[in-house]
Every structure is written in C-alpha cells, then in structure tokens.
Coordinates of C-alpha atoms and ligand atoms in Angstrom, one line a residue:
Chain Q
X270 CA 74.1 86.2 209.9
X271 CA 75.0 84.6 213.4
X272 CA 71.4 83.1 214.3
X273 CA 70.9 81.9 210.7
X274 CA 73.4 79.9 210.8
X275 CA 72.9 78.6 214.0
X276 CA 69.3 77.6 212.9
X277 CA 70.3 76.2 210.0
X278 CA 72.9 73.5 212.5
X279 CA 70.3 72.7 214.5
X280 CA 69.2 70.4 211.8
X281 CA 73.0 68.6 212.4
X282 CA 76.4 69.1 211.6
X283 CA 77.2 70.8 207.9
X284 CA 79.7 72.6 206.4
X285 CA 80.2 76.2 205.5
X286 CA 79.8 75.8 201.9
X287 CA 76.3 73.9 202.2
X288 CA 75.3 76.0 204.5
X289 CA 76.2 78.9 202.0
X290 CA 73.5 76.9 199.2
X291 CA 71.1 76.3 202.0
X292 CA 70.3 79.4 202.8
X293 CA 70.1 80.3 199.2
X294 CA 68.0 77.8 198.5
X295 CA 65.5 79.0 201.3
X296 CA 65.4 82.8 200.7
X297 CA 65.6 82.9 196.7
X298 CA 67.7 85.4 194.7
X299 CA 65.7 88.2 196.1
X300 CA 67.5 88.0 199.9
X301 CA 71.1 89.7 199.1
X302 CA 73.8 86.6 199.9
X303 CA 76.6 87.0 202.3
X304 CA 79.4 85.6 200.3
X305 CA 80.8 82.6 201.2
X306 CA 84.1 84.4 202.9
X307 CA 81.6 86.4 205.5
X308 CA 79.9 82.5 206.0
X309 CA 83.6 81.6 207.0
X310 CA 84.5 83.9 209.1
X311 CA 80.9 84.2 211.0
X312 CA 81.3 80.4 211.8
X313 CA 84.8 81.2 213.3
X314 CA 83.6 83.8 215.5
X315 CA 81.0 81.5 216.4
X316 CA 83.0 78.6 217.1
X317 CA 85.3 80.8 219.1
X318 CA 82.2 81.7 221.5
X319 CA 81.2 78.2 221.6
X320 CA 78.3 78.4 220.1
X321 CA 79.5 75.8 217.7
X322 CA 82.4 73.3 217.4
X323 CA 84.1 72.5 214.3
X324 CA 86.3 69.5 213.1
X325 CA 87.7 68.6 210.3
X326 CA 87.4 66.0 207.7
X327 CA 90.1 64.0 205.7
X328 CA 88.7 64.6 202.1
X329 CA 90.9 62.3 199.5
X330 CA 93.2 64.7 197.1
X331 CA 91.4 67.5 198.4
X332 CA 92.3 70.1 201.3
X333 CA 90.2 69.0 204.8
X334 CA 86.8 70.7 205.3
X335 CA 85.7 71.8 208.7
X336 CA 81.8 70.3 209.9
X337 CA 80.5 72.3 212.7
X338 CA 77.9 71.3 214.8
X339 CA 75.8 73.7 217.9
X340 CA 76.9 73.0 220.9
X341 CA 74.3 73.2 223.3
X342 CA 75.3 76.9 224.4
X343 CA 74.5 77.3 221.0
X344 CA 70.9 75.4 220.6
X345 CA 70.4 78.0 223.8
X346 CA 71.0 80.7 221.8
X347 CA 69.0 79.6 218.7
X348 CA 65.7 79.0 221.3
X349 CA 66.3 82.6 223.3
X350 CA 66.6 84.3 219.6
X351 CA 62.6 82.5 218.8
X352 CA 61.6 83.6 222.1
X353 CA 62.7 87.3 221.4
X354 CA 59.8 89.3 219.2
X355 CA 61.6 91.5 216.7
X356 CA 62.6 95.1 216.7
X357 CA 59.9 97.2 215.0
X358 CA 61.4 98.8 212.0
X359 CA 61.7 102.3 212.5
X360 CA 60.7 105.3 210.7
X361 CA 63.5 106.6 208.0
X362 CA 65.3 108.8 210.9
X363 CA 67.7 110.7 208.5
X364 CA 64.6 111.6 206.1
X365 CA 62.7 112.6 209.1
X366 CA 65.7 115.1 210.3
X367 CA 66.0 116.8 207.0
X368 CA 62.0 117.3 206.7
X369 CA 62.7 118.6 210.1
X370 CA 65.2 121.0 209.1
X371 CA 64.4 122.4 206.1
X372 CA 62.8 125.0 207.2
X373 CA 65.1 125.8 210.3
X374 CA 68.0 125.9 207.8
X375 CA 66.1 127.6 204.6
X376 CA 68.2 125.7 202.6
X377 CA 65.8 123.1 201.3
X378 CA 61.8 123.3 200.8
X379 CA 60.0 120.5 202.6
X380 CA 58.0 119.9 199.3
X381 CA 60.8 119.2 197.4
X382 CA 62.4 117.1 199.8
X383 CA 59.3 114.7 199.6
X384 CA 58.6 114.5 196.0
X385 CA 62.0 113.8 196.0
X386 CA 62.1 110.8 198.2
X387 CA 58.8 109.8 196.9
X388 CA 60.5 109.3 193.3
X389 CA 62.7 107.0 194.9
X390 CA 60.4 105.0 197.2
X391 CA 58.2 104.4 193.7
X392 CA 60.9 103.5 191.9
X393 CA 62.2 101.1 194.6
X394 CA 58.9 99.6 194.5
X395 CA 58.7 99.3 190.6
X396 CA 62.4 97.2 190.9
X397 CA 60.5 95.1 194.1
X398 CA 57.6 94.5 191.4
X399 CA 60.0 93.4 189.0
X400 CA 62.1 91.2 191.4
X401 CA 58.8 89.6 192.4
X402 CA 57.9 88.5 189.1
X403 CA 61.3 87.4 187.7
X404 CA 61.5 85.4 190.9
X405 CA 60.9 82.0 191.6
X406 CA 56.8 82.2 192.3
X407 CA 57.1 78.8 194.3
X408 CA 59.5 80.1 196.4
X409 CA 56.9 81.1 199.1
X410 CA 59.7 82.6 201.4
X411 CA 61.4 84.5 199.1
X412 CA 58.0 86.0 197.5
X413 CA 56.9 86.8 201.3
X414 CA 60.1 88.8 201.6
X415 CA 59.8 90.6 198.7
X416 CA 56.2 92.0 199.8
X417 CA 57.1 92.7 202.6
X418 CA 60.0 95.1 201.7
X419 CA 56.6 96.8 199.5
X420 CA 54.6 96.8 202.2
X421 CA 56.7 98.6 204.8
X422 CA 57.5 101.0 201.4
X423 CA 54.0 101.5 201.0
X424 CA 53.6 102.8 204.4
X425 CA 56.3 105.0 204.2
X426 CA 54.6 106.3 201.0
X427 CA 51.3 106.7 202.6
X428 CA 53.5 108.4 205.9
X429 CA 55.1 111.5 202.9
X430 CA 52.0 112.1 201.9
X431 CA 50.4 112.6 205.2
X432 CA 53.4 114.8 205.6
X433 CA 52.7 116.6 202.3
X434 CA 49.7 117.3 203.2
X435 CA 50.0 118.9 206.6
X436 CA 53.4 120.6 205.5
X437 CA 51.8 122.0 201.8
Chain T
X14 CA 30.6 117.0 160.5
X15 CA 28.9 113.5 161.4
X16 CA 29.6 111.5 164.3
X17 CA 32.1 109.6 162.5
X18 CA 35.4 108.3 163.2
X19 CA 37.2 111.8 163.1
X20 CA 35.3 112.1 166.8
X21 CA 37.5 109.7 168.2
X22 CA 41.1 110.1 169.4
X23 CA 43.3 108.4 167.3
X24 CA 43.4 104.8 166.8
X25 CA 46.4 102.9 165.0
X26 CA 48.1 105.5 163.1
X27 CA 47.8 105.3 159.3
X28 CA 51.1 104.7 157.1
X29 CA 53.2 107.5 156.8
X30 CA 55.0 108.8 153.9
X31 CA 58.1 107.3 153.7
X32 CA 60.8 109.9 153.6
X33 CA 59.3 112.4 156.2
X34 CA 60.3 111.8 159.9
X35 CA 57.0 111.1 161.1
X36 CA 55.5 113.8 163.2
X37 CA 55.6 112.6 167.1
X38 CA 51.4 111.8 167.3
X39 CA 49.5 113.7 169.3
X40 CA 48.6 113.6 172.4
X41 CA 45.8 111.5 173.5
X42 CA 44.9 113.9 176.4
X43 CA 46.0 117.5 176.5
X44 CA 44.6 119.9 179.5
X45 CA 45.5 123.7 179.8
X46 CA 44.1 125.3 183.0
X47 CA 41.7 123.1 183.3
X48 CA 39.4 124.2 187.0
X49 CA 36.2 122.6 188.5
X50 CA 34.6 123.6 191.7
X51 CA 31.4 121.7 193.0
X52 CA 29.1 123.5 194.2
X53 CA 27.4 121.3 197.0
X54 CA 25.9 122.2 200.4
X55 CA 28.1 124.2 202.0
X56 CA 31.2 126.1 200.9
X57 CA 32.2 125.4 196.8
X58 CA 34.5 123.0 196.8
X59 CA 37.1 123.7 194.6
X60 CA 38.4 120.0 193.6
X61 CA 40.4 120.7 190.5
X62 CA 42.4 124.1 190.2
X63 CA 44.2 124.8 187.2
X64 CA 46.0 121.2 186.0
X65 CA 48.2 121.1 182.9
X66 CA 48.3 117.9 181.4
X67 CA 49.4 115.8 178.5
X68 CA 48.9 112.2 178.4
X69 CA 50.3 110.2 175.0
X70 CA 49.6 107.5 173.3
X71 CA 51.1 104.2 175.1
X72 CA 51.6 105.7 178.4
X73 CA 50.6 104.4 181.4
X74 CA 50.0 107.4 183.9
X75 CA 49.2 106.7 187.9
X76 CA 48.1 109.8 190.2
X77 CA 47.9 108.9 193.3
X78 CA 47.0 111.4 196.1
X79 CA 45.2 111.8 199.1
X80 CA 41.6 110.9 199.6
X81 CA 39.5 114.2 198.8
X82 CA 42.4 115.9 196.5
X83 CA 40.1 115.8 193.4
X84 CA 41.5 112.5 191.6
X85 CA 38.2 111.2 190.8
X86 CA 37.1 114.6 189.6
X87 CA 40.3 114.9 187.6
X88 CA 39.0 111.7 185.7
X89 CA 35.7 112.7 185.3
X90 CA 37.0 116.1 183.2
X91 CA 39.4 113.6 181.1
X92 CA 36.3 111.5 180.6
X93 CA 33.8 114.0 179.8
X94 CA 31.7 113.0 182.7
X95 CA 31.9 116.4 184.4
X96 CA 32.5 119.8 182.6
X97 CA 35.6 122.1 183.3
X98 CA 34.3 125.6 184.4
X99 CA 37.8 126.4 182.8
X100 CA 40.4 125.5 181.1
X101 CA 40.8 123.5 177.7
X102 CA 40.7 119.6 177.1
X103 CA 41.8 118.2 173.6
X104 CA 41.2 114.1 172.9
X105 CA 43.0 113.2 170.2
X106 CA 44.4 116.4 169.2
X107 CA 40.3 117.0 169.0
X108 CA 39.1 120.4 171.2
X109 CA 36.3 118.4 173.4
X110 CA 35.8 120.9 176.3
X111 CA 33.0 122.7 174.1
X112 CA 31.2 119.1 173.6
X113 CA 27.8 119.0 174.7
X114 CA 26.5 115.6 176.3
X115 CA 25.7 113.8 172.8
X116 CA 28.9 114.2 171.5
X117 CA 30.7 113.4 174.8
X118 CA 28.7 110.0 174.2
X119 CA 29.5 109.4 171.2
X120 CA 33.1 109.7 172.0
X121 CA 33.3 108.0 175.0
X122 CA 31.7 104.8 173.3
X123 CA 34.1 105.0 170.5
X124 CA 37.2 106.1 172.3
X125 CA 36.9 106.1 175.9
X126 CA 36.9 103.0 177.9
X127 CA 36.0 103.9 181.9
X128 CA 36.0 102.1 185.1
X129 CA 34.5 103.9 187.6
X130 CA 35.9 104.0 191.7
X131 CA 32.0 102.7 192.4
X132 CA 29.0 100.9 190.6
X133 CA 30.5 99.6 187.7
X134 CA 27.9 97.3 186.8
X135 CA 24.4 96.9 185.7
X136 CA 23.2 95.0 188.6
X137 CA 20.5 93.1 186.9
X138 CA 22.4 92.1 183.6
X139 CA 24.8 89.2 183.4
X140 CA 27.6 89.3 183.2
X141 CA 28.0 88.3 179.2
X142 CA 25.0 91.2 179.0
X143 CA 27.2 93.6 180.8
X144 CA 30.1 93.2 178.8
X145 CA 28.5 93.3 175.4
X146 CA 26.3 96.4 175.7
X147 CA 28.8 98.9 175.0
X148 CA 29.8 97.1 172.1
X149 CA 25.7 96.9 170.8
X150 CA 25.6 101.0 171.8
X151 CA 28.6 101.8 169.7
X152 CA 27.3 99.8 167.0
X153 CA 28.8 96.4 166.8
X154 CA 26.9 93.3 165.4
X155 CA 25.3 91.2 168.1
X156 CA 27.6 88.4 167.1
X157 CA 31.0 90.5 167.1
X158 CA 29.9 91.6 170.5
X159 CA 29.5 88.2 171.4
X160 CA 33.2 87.7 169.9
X161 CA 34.5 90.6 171.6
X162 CA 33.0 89.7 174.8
X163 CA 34.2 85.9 174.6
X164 CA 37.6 87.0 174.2
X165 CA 37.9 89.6 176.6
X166 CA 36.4 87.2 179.1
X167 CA 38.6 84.4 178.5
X168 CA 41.7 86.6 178.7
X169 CA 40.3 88.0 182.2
X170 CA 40.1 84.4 183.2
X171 CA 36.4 84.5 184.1
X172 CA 34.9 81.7 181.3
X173 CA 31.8 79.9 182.7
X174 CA 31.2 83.0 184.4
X175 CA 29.0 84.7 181.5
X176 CA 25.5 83.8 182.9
X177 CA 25.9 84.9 186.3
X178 CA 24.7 88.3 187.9
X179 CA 27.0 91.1 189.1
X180 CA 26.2 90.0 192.3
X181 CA 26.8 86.3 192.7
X182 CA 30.9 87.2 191.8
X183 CA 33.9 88.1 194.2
X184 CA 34.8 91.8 194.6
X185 CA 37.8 91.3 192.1
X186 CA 35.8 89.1 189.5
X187 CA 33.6 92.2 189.4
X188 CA 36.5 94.3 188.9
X189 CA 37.2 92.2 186.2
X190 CA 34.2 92.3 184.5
X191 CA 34.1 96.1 185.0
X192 CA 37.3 96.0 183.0
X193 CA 36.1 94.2 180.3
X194 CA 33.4 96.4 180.1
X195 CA 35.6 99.2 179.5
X196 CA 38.1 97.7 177.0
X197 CA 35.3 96.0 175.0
X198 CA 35.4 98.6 172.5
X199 CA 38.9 98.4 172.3
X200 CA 39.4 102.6 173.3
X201 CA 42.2 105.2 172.8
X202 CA 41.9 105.4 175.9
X203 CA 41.6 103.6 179.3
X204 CA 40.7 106.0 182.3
X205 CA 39.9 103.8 185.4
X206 CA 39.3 105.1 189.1
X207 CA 41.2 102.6 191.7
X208 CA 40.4 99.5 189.6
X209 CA 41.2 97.2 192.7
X210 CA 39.4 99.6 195.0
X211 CA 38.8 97.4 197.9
X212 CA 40.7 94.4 196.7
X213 CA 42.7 92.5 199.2
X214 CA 47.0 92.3 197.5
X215 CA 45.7 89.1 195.5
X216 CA 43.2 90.3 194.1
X217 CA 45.2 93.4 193.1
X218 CA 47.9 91.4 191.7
X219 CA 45.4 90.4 189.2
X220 CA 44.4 93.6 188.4
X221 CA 47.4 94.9 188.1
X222 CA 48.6 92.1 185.7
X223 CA 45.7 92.8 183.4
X224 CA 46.7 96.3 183.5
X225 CA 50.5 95.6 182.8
X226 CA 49.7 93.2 180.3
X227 CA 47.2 95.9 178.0
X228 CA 49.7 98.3 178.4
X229 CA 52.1 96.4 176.6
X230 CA 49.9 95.9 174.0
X231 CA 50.2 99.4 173.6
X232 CA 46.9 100.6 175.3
X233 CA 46.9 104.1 176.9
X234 CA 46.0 104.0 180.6
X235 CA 45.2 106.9 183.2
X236 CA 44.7 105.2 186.7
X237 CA 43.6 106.6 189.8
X238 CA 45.1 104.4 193.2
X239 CA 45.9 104.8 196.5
X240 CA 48.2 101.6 195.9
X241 CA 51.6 102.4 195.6
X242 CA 52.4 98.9 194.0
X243 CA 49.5 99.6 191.7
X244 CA 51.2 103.1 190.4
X245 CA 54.8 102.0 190.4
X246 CA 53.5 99.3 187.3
X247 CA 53.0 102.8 185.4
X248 CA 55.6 104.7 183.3
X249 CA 54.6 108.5 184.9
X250 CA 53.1 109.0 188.3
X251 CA 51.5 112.0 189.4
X252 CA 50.8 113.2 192.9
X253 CA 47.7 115.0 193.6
X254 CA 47.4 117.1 196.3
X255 CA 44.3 120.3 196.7
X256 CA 43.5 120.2 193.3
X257 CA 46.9 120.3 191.5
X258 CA 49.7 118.6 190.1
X259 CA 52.6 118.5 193.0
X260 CA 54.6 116.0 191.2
X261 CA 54.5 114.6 187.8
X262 CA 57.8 111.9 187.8
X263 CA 58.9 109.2 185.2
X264 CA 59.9 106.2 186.5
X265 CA 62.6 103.8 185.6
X266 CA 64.4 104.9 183.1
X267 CA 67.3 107.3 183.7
X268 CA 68.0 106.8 187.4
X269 CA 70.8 106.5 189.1
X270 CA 71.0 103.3 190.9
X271 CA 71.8 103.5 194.9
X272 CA 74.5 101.2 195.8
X273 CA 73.2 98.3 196.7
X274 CA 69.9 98.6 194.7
X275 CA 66.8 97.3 195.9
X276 CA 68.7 94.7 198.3
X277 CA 68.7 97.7 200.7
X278 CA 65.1 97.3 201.3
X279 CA 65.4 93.7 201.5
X280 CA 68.2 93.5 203.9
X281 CA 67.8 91.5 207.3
X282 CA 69.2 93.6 210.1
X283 CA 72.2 92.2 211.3
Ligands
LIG203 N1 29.3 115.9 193.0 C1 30.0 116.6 194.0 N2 29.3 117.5 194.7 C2 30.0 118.2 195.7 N3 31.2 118.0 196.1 C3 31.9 117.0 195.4 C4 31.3 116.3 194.3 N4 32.2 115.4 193.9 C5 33.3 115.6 194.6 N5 33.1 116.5 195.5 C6 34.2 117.0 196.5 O1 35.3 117.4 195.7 C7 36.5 117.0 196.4 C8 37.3 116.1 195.5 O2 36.5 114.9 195.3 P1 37.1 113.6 194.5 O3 36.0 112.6 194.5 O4 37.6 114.1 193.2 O5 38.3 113.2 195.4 P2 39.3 111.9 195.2 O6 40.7 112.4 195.2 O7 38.8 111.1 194.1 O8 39.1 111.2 196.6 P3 39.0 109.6 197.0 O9 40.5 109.2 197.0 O10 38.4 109.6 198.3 O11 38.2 108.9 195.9 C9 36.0 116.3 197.7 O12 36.1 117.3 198.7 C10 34.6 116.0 197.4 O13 33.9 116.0 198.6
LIG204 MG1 38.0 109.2 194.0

C-alpha cells in the first residue's frame, strides 16, 4: 500500500480518509480495500521515513486531521518505483511441490490433485465473470484488473492440463 | 412411425397431472459406452473410448480438453454427425444410435441446433438466406422464417446486416450468424464446437453473453472451448483428455468459499 499512497500525494497534500475514497474510486469494488486503519498506520510509517510530512489542521467542533504531503525523498521514491518493471508473477509454488510429491510420497495421485485444483481455478474464474459484470463497466481500471486476475488463471488452467497430459 | 414430432427430444413439457410428483424429465442426452475410432492414414485413431454421459434439460455443459482429445468427435456422436462403433446414445429419452442418415436429419432439423468449430456458413447465401434455410428445410412458412430470422438477428445485434455475404462480416459477426443459424429452429438442444474459435476476448464476451443469456431462457447447451472464461459461464464442465471423461465437475453451487474469496486473485502484492 506504501507506493500507492505516495502516488496518489503527488497530486498535493490530502488526508488519510480521501485518500481512503480515492483509491476506491480508482480501482472499483473489485480491488479488495485496505481499511482505513491500515491507510493510517501506512502513512505513519511513511511519515516516520520521510517520505511524507504531516500536519495537522484545526477543524471547528471536530478533532484536528492530519494533511500529508511527499516530501521530495518521497516524489524520489514514487519515480524509482515507475522506473522499476514488475516482478513476474510466479508459477503456484505450493501446487507445483505437491504435483511433485505425490508420487514420491504415494499418498496422493497426481490426477486427482489436478482435477482438484482445476475445480477451483474454474470456479474462481466463474466468481471473476460474475464480479466483472456486476461491476461498474465504465470503470476501465477496475474491469482491466478483473481480466487480468482471468487471464493469469487461464494460463494456469492451460499449464494443469499440459501437466495432465504428460502426467496421465 | 412417421417423422413426427415424437422424433424430437422433448420440447416444453406438457401439463402434468396434478397430484403426482412429476417424474424428473428425461434426459436430453444419455451415452453408455459410447467408442469411435477413425480410421485414417496411418494408425486408427481411437478419439472417443468408452464416455458415459447424461446431459439434462436446462444444463449448460463445457468440456474443455486438449487439442486432439476427441471433443469435436464427442460432438459429432451427440449430433449424429458421426456414428459410434459402440456404445448407446438416447435424445430425448429416444434410442438414436440405430438411426440411419434420414432420420438423423430429420432430427437434427427439429431438435438439434449445431455450430460447427469450422465452416459454418454457406458462403454464397446472405446472411438473411443463411439464417432462414433451416427454418424452410424443417418446414416453416417462408414468412415465419423471415420472423424467426428477424428476431434472432435483432437479438444477435446484427440488423442491417441481412443482405450481406458471409464473407464481407467480422470473424465474430460470423459467429453470430452461425449461432442464429443453429437456434433458428428453436432446438432441444444446442451443441456448438468453440463458438468464439478464433475470436479475440471481445468478441468472446459477446459470444459468451448470447450463450449465458439462451441458457437462461432455459436452452440446453453442450459447448466445446479451449476458453476457460467461456466454460466457467456453464453449470458442469467436463475435461477431456485421450478419449474420456477425466473430470465431470459442477460448478458454483455447494463450495466452500476460501477465505478471502476471489480477492485472492485480485490482490496487489504488497
Ligand atoms: N475424420 C477423421 N479421420 C481421421 N482422424 C480423425 C478424423 N477426425 C478426427 N480425427 C482424429 O481424432 C482425434 C480427435 O480429433 P477431434 O477433432 O475430435 O479433437 P478435438 O479434441 O476436437 O481437437 P481440437 O481441440 O484441436 O479441435 C485427433 O487425433 C484427430 O486427428
Ligand atoms: Mg475440435
């Protein structure tokens, strides 16, 4: 949640409740929310590392609320984080080391094991269907999440049964 | 017996006597054993060996399966297209494996509605043409084909479309069409051989939508795809591997939610 934040201050200062409903706004019901607590606590850490400095604001009748803004240590940070290309996502490791197993152990039948996780991969996908058409079709960011997370599960569908097929 | 309508699997069921529980229908599709080897150059090929299956009416069955495990050939048997060298096929609660070719044909038009992996269309018909002529072969007037075929293309979104030939529309409009084709008679029975084929994820959206949307109408699908979006819109998917049935699962229903449900999958990496 650290660089998201940041990159949401570098549009200027904001609070950690806005920046809560920004981020909403932008990824659509479909991207799980940190509560706002974990948004709280995030921005101390950061503030602490001085990535970002906070200060508080006189609100009448109500308790103060802190506005951070990115220090420039912190715009730093956002720009080295663009620069970076991701992490490719790797292959299920725990699912590969059982399929490894099995037969070593003879507790388990490699066939099983992957009809198995294929029921749950195709069911994950029929809840991603679902999620994509209950959510907001305008919300191109959200949508492009969403097939994604059916993209990478179709591949690891198509990866079982190239295993099912060598391993049958 | 005449080619009449007791050829055809069962369309809506007639009113039932009120006290009885009524009887669960029959199955639209049911195979025993059913085997098919082809016989080309070289070594027989033995594509379909010894599937069990029973398909009822309102489901929506995917099998999926590598390229080469007999899918296609599956459908065929279902469809009459190929014969079984074994095995027993029932449409309808009817015993169809001993049909010859005319009665096959007579059933299909009636009951079965089939999209085919490949060549789908009549290249050198319209598109209105193509849609209709099922309808004129099973016996419907010219003008409740045109209906039929007015309706089916509006609903398919392809209006102002009826004049032009198979080969002036996109991949997926064809698709389409080929789908109207097959429903025009309104069948038991939907079999279609990956109906987005070569479709890019749009065009398969569409598809798929069609699909979904049928379905809930109540029409009985059996769908071949490589697409695992495409078979996770079915009830029942079955994975086809050498010939057989490796997995035959029901989905939704019944399952026991991981914690954290599909967010998992959507998580950023912290
Ligand atoms: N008419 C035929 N003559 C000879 N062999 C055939 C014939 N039809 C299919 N086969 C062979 O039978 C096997 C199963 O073919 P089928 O078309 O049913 O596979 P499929 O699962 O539909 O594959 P794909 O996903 O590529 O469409 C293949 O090895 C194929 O070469
Ligand atoms: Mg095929």
């Amino acid at each position: 949640m650290r660089l998201p934040l940041l990159a949401l201050l570098t549009r200027g200062p904001a609070h950690g409740y806005e920046l809560k409903q920004d981020l909403e706004k932008l990824l659509g019901a479909a991207y799980p929310q940190p509560n706002v607590g974990q948004i709280y606590v995030t921005l101390g850490r950061l503030e602490k590392s001085g990535l970002i400095e906070g200060e508080d604001v006189e609100q009448s009748g109500r308790p103060n609320k802190r506005t951070y803004r990115l220090t420039d240590a912190g715009r730093e940070a956002v720009l080295a984080w663009f620069e970076d290309t991701a992490e490719e996502p790797r292959v299920r490791d725990e699912f590969f080391m059982k399929l490894a197993l099995a037969p070593q152990s003879g507790m388990a039948d490699p066939i099983t094991l992957i009809n198995r996780q294929r029921r749950q991969y195709l069911n994950t996908m029929r809840d991603l269907s679902k999620l994509a058409a209950s959510e907001d079709r305008d919300n191109k960011i959200s949508q492009l999440l969403i097939e994604g997370a059916m993209l990478h599960l179709q591949a690891d569908l198509d990866w079982l049964e190239r295993c099912q097929e060598e391993l049958e | 017996m005449s080619d009449d309508a007791a050829g055809g699997a069962p369309a809506a069921p007639g009113p039932t006597p009120a006290p009885e529980p009524a009887p669960a229908p029959a199955p639209i599709v049911r195979a025993e054993g059913l085997t098919k080897t082809h016989h080309g150059e070289g070594a027989p090929v033995h594509a379909v060996r010894g599937v069990d299956l029973t398909v009822r009416p309102g489901e929506f069955v995917a099998v999926t399966g590598p390229s080469g495990a007999g899918k296609s050939t599956l459908l065929h048997l279902i469809g009459g297209l190929q014969r079984p060298d074994g095995g027993k096929l029932w449409i309808g609660g009817q015993r169809v494996d001993t049909f010859r070719e005319a009665r096959w044909a007579v059933l299909r038009r009636r009951s079965i509605g089939v999209v085919f992996q490949f060549f789908n269309l009549v290249s050198n018909l319209t598109v209105a043409d193509n849609v209709e002529l099922p309808a004129l072969l099973a016996g419907a007037s010219p003008k409740a084909a045109r209906d039929s075929r007015a309706e089916l293309l509006a609903e398919l979104g392809l209006e102002g479309r009826e004049r032009a030939m198979p080969g002036e529309l996109s991949g997926g409009e064809q698709q389409r069409v080929a789908l109207a084709r097959a429903l025009v008679n309104h069948p038991a029975l939907l079999l279609a051989d990956e109906p987005a084929g070569s479709l890019d994820s749009k065009g398969t959206r569409e598809v798929l939508r069609l699909l979904s949307r049928f379905h809930q109408r109540g029409q009985t699908i059996v769908m071949v795809t490589h697409d695992a979006r495409m078979a996770s819109a079915a009830d029942r998917v079955i994975s086809f591997f050498d010939g057989r049935i490796a997995d035959d699962a029901q989905l939704g229903g019944g399952r026991r939610e991981k914690p954290g449900g599909v967010s998992r999958v959507l998580d950023l990496k912290e």
